[in-house]
PDB file of C-alpha atoms in Angstrom:
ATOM      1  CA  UNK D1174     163.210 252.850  33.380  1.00  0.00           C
ATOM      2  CA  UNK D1175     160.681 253.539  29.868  1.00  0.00           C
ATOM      3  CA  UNK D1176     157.234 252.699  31.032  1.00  0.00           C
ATOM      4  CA  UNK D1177     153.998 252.679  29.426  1.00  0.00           C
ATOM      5  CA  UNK D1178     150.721 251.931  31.413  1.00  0.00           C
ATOM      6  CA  UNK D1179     147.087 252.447  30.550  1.00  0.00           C
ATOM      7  CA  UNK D1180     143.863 251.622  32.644  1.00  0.00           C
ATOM      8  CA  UNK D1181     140.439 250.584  31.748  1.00  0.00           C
ATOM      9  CA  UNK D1182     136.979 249.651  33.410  1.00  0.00           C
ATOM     10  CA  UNK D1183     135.160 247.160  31.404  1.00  0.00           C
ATOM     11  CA  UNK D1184     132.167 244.836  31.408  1.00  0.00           C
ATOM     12  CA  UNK D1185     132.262 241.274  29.239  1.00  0.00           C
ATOM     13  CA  UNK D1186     129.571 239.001  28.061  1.00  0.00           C
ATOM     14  CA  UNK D1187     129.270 235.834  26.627  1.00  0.00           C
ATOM     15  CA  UNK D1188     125.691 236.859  24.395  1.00  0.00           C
ATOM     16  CA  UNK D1189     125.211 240.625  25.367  1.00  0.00           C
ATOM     17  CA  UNK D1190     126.963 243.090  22.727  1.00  0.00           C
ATOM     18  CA  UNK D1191     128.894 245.666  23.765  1.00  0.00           C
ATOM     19  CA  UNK D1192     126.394 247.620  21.539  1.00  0.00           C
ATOM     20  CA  UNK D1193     123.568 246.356  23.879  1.00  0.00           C
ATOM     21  CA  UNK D1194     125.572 247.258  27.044  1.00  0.00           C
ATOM     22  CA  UNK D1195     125.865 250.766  25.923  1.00  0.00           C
ATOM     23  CA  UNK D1196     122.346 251.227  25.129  1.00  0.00           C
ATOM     24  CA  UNK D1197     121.362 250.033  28.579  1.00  0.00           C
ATOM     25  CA  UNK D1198     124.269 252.598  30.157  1.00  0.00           C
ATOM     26  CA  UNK D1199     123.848 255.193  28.201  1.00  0.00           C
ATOM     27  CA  UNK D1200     127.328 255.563  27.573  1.00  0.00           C
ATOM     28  CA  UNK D1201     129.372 255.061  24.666  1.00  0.00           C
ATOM     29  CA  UNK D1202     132.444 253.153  25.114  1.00  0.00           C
ATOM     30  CA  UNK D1203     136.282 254.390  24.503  1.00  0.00           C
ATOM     31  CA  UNK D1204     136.580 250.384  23.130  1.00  0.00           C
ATOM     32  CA  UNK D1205     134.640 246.834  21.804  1.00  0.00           C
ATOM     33  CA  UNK D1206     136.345 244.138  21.671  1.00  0.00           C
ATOM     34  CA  UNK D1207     134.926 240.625  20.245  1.00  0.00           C
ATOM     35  CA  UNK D1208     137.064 237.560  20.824  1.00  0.00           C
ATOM     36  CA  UNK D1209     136.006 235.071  18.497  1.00  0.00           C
ATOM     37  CA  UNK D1210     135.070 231.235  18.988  1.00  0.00           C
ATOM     38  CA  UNK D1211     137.873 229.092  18.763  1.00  0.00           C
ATOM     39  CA  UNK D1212     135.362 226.460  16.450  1.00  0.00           C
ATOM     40  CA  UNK D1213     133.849 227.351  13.429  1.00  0.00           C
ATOM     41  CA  UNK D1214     130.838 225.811  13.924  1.00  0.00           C
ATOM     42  CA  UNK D1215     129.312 227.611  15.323  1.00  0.00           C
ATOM     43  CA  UNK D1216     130.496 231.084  15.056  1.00  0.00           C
ATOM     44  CA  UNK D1217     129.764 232.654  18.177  1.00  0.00           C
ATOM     45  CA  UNK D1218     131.920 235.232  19.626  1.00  0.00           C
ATOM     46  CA  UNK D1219     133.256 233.970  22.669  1.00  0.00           C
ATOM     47  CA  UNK D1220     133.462 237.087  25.028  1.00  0.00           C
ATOM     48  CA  UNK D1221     131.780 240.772  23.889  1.00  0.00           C
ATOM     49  CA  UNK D1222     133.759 243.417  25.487  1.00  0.00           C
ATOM     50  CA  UNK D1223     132.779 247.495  26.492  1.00  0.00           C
ATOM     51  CA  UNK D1224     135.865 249.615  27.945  1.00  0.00           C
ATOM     52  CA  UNK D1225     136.093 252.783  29.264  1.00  0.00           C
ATOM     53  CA  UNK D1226     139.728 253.779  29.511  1.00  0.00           C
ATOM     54  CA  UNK D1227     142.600 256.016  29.983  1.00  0.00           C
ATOM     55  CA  UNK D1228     145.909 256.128  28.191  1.00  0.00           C
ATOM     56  CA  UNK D1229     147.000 259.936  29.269  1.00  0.00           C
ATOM     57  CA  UNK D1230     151.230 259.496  29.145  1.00  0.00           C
ATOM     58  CA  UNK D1231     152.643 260.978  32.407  1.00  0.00           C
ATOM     59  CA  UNK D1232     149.560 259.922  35.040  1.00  0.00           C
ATOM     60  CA  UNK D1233     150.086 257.438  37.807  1.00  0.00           C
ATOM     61  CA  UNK D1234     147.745 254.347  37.740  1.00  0.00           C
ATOM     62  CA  UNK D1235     145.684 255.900  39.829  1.00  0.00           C
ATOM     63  CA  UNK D1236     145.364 259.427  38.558  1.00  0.00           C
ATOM     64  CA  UNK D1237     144.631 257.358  35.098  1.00  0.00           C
ATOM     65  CA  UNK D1238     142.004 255.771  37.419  1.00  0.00           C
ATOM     66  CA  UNK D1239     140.254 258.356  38.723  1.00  0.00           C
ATOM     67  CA  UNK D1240     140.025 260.041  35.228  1.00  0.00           C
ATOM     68  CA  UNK D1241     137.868 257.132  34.108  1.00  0.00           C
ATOM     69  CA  UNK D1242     135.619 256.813  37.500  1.00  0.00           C
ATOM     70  CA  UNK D1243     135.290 260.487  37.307  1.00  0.00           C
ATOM     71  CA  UNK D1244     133.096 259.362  33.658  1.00  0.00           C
ATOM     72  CA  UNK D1245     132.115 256.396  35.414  1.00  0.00           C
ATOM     73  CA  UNK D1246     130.399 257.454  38.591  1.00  0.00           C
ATOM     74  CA  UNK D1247     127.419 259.453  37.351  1.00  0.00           C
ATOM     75  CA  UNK D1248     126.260 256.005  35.885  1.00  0.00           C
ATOM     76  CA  UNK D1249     126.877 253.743  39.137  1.00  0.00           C
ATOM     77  CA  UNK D1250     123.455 252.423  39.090  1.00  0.00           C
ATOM     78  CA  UNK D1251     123.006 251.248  36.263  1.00  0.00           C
ATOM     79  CA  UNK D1252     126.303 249.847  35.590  1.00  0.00           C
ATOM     80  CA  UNK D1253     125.946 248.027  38.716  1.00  0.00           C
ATOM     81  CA  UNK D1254     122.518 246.542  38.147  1.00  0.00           C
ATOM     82  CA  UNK D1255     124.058 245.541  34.233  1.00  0.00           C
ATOM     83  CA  UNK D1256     127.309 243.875  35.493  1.00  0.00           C
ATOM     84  CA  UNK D1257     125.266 241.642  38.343  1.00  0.00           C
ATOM     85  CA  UNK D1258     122.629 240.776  35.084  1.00  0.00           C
ATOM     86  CA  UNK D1259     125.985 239.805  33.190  1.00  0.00           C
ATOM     87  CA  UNK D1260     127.376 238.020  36.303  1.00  0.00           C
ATOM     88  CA  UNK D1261     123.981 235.788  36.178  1.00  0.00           C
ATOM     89  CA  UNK D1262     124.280 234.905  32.886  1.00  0.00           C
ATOM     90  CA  UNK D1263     128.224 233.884  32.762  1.00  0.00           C
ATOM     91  CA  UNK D1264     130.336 232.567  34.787  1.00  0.00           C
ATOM     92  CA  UNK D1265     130.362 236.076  36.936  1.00  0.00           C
ATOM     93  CA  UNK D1266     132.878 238.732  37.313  1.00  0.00           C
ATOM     94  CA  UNK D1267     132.070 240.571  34.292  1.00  0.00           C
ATOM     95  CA  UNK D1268     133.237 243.713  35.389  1.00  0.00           C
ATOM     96  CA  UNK D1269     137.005 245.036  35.786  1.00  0.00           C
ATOM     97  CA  UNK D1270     139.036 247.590  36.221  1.00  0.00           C
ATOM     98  CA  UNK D1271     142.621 246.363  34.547  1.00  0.00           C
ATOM     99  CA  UNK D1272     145.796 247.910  35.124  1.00  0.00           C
ATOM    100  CA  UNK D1273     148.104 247.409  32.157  1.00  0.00           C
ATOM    101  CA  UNK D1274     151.928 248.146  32.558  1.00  0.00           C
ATOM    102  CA  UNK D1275     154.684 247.575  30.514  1.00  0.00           C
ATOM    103  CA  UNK D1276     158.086 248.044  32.007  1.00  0.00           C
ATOM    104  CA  UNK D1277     161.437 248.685  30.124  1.00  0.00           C
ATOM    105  CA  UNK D1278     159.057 249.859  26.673  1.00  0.00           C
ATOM    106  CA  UNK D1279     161.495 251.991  24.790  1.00  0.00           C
ATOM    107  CA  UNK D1280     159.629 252.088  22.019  1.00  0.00           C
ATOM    108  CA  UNK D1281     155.806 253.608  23.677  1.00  0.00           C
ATOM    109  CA  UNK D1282     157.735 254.989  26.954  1.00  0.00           C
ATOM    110  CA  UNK D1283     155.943 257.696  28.746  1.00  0.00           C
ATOM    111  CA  UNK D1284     158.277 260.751  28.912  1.00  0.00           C
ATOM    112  CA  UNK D1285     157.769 260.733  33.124  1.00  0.00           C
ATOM    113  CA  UNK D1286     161.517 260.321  33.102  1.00  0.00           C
ATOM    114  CA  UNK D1287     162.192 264.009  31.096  1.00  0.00           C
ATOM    115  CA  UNK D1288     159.045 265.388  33.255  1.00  0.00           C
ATOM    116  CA  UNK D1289     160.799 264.234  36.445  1.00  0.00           C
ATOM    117  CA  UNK D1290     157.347 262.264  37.476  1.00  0.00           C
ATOM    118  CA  UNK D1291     157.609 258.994  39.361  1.00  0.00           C
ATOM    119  CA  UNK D1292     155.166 256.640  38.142  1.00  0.00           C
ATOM    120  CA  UNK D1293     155.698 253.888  40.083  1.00  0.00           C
ATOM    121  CA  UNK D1294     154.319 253.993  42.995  1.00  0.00           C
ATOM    122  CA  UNK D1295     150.203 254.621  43.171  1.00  0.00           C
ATOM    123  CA  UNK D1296     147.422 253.553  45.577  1.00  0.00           C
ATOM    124  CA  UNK D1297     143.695 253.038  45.169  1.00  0.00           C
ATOM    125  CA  UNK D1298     141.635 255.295  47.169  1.00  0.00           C
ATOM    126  CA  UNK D1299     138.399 254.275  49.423  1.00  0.00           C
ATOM    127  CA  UNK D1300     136.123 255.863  46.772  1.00  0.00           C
ATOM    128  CA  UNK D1301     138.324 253.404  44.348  1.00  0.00           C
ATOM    129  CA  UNK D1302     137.410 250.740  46.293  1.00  0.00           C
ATOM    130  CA  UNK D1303     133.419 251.495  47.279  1.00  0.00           C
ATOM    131  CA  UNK D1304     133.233 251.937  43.078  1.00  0.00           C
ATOM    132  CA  UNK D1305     134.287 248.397  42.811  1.00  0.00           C
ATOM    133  CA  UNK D1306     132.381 247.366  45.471  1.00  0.00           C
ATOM    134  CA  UNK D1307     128.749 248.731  44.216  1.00  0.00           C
ATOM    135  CA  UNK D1308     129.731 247.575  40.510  1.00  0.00           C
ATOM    136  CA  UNK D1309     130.605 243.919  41.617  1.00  0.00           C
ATOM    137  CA  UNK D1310     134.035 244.471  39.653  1.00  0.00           C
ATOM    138  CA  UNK D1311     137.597 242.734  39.944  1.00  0.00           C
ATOM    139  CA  UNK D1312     140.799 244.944  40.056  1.00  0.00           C
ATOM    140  CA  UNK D1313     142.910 242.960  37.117  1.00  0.00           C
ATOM    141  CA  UNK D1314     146.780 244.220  37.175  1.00  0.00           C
ATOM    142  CA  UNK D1315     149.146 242.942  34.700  1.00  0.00           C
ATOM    143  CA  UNK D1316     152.682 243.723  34.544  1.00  0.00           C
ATOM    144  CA  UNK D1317     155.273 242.698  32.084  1.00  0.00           C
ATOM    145  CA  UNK D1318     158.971 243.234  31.998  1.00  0.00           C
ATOM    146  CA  UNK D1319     160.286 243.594  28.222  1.00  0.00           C
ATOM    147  CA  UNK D1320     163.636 244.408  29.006  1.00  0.00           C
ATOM    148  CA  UNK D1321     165.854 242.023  26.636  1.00  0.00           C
ATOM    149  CA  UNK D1322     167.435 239.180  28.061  1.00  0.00           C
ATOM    150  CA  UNK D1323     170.854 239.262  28.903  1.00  0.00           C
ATOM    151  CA  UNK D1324     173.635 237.268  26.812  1.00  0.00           C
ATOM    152  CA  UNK D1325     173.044 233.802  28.138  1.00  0.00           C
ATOM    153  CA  UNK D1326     169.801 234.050  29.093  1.00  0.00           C
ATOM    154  CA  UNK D1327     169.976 235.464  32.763  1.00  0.00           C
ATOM    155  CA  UNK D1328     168.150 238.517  33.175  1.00  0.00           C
TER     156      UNK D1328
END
């Protein structure tokens, strides 16, 4: 089965940039993101967003994981202290780690199936775990199916 799957560790704001969360890291993010207001008036972005990620074809989740708490860990401090400032300021949880994975994608398959790896099946760690512990973050994993749908509409 074609599957493509990336990872990524990020923090979100309501009124801190992701230019301002960098300078208070230290570290320059893979990723911004701005989603905008849904009104006009007044134009505010609604959520500012700083990612760290991985998208290395042919890793498990959680090799793709470690690759970006390897960059990650050296800076557990301060990310932590940032994310709980971000916390009191939203609605908390403003850090993640998100698991993306798209099954049955033909078109951006990983080529696991030639390499003979088996990418389904991965585990978080206990240093996974203590990371999103210290940094206050959720674990986010979203999976979608895009296989077509069969004649008639079963699957």
């Amino acid at each position: 089965m074609p599957l493509n799957q990336y990872v990524y560790f990020a923090l979100s704001s309501e009124r801190t940039t992701a230019k301002e969360m960098a300078a208070v890291l230290g570290i320059e993010p893979d990723e911004t993101t701005v989603r905008a207001s849904r009104l006009a008036e007044p134009p505010m972005p609604v959520c500012h967003r700083w990612k760290i990620g991985c998208r290395a074809p042919g890793l498990r989740v959680d090799e793709q994981v470690a690759q970006v708490l390897d960059r990650l860990r050296p800076h557990v401090g301060r990310i932590a202290e940032l994310a709980r400032r971000l916390d009191q300021e939203g609605e908390g949880h403003s850090a993640v780690l998100q698991v993306v994975r798209y099954f049955n994608d033909d078109e951006c398959a990983d080529n696991a199936e030639r390499s003979g790896s088996n990418l389904f099946g991965w585990h978080l760690g206990r240093d996974v775990l203590e990371f999103l512990d210290a940094t206050g973050a959720v674990l986010d994993v979203d999976e979608y199916d895009l296989a077509p749908d069969a004649p008639g509409g079963q699957p």
